[in-house]
mmCIF file of C-alpha atoms in Angstrom:
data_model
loop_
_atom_site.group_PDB
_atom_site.id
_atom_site.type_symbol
_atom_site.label_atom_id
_atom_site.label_comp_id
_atom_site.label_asym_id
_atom_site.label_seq_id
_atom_site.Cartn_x
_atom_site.Cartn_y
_atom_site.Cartn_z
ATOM 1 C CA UNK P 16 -51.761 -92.895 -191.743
ATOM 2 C CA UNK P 17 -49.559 -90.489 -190.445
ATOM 3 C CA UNK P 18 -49.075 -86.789 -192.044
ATOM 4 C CA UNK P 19 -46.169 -84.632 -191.406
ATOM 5 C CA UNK P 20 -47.374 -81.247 -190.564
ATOM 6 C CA UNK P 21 -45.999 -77.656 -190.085
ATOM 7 C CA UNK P 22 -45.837 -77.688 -185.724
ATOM 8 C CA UNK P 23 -44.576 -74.121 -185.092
ATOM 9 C CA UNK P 24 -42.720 -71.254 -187.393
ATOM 10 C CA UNK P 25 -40.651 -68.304 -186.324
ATOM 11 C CA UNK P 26 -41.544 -65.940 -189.432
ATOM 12 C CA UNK P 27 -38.895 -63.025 -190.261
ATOM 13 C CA UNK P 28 -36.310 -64.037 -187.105
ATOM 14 C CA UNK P 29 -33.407 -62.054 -187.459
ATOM 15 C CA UNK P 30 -30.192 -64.038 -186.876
ATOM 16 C CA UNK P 31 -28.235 -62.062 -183.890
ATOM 17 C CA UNK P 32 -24.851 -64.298 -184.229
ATOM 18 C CA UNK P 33 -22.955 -66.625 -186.919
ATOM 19 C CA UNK P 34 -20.285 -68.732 -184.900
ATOM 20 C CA UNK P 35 -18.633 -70.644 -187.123
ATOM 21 C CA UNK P 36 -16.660 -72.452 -184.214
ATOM 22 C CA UNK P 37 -19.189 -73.725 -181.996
ATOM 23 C CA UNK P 38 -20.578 -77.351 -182.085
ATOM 24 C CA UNK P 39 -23.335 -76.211 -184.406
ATOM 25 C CA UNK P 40 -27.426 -76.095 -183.942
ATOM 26 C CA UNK P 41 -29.227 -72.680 -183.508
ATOM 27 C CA UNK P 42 -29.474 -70.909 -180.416
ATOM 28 C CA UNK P 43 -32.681 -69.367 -179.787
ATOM 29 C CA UNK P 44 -33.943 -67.101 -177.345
ATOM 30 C CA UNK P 45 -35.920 -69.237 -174.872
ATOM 31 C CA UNK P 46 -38.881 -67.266 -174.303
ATOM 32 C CA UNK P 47 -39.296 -67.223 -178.661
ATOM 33 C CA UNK P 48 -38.645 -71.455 -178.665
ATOM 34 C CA UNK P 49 -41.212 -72.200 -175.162
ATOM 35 C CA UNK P 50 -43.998 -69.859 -177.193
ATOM 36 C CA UNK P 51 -43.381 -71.344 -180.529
ATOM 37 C CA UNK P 52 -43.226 -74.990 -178.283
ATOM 38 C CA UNK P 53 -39.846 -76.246 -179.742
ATOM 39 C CA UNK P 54 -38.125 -78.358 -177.441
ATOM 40 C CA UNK P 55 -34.279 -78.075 -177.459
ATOM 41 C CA UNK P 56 -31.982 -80.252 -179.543
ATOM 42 C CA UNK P 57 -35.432 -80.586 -181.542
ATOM 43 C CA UNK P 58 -34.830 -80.555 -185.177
ATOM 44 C CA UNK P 59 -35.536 -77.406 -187.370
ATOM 45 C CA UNK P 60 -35.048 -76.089 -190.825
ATOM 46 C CA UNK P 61 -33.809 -72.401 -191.620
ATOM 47 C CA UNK P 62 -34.873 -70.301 -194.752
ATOM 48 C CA UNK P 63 -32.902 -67.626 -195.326
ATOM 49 C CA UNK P 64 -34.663 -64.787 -197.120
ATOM 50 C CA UNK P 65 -31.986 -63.009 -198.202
ATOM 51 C CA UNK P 66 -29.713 -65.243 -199.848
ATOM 52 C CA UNK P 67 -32.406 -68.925 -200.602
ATOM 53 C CA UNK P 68 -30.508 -71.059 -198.121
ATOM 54 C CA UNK P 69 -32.579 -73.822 -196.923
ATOM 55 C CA UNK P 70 -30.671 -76.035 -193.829
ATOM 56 C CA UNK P 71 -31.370 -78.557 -191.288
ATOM 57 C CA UNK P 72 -29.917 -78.117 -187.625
ATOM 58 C CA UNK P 73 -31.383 -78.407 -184.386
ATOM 59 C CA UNK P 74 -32.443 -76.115 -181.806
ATOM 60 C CA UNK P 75 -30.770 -74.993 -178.601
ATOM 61 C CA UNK P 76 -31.923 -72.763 -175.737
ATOM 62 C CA UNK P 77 -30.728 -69.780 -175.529
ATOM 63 C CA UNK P 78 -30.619 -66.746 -173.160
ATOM 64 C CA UNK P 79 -34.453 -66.410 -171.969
ATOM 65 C CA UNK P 80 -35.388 -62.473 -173.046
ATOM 66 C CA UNK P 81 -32.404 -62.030 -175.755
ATOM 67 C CA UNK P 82 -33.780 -62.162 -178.666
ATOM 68 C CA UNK P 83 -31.072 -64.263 -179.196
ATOM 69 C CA UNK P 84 -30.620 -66.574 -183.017
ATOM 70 C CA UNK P 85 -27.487 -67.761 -183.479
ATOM 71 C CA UNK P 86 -26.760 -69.692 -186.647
ATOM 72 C CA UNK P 87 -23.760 -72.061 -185.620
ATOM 73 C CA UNK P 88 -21.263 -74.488 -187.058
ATOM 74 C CA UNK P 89 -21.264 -75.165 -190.919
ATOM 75 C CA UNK P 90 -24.089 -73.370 -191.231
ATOM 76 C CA UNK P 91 -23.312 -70.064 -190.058
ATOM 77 C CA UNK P 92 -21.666 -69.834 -193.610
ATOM 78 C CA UNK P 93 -25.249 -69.845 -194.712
ATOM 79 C CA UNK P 94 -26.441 -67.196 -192.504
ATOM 80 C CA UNK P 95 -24.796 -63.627 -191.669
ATOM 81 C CA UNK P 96 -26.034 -61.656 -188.979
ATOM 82 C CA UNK P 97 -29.248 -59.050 -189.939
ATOM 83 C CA UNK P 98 -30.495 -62.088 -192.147
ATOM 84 C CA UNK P 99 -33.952 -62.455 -192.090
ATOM 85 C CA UNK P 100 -34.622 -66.294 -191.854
ATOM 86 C CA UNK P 101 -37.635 -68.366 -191.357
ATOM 87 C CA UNK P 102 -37.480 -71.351 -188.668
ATOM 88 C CA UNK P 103 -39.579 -74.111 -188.720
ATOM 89 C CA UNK P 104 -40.254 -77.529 -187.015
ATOM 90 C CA UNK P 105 -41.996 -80.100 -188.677
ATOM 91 C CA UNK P 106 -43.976 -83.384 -186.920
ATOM 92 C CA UNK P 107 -45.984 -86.421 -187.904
ATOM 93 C CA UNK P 108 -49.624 -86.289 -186.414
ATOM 94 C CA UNK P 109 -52.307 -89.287 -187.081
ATOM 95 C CA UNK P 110 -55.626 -88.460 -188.617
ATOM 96 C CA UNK P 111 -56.870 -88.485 -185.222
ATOM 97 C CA UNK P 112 -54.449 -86.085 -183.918
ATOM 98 C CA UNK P 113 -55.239 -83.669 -187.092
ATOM 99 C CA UNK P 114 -58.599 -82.905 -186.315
ATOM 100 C CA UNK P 115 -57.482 -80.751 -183.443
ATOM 101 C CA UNK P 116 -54.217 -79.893 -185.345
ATOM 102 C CA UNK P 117 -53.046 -75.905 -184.755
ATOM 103 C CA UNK P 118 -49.389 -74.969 -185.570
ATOM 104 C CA UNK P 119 -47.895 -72.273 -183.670
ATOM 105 C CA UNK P 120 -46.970 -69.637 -185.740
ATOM 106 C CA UNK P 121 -44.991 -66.679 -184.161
ATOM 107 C CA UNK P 122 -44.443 -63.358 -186.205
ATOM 108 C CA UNK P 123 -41.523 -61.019 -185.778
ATOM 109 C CA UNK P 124 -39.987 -57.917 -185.956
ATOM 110 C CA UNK P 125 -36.657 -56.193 -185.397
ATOM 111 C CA UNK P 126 -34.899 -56.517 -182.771
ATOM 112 C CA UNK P 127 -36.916 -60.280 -182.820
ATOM 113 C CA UNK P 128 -39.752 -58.691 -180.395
ATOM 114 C CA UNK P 129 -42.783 -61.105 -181.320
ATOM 115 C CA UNK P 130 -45.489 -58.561 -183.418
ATOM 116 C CA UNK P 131 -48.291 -61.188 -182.597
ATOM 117 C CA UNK P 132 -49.249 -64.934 -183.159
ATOM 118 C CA UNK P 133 -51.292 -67.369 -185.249
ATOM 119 C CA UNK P 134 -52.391 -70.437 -185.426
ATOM 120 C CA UNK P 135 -53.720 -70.317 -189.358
ATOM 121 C CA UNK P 136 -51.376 -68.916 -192.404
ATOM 122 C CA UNK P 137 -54.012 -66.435 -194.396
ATOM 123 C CA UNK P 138 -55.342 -67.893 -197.877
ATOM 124 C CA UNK P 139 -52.952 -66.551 -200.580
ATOM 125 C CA UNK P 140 -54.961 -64.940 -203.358
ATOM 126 C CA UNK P 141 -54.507 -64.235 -206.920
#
């Protein structure tokens, strides 16, 4: 059986550019997408705190030390620039491959300067 599992999360990104008129994806900042170990034209979903959007794109690399997140294409109608958004990449594991399973999870803060890293999302109580 296979299980489709969180693989890495960019938590509170803060989108840098919306280009409507380029070919589309999500441009982000090297350095944030080899940490969080999504491979270019890899596919990701967006959540947009501020306004609910949810989308599917893909990633691109962009300028290594930037801080760079630039929602493009259609879907920079869903994102303005200051948005807070949460980016994600999904993949399938096996049951084998889950018992050493770890997502990447990379927190941020303004100016998209990395506050620190986890591998485990705390238990939500109550």
């Amino acid at each position: 059986m296979q299980s489709i599992m969180l693989k890495a999360k960019l938590h509170q990104a803060r989108v840098t550019h919306a280009v409507l008129e380029y070919e589309g994806s999500c441009a982000i900042d090297g350095n944030l997408l080899d940490m969080a170990g999504i491979r270019e034209y890899e596919q990701i979903q967006i959540y947009n705190i501020e306004n609910g959007q949810r989308f599917t794109t893909y990633a691109i690399r962009g300028e290594e030390g930037s801080g760079i997140i630039s929602v493009n294409g259609a879907a920079a109608h869903l994102a303005s620039v200051g948005d807070r958004v949460i980016i994600c990449a999904y993949a399938q594991y096996s049951e084998e491959e889950l018992v050493k399973f770890k997502p990447r999870l990379i927190y941020m803060m303004e100016g998209n300067d990395v506050s620190h890293t986890s591998n485990a999302i705390p238990v939500q109580v109550a």
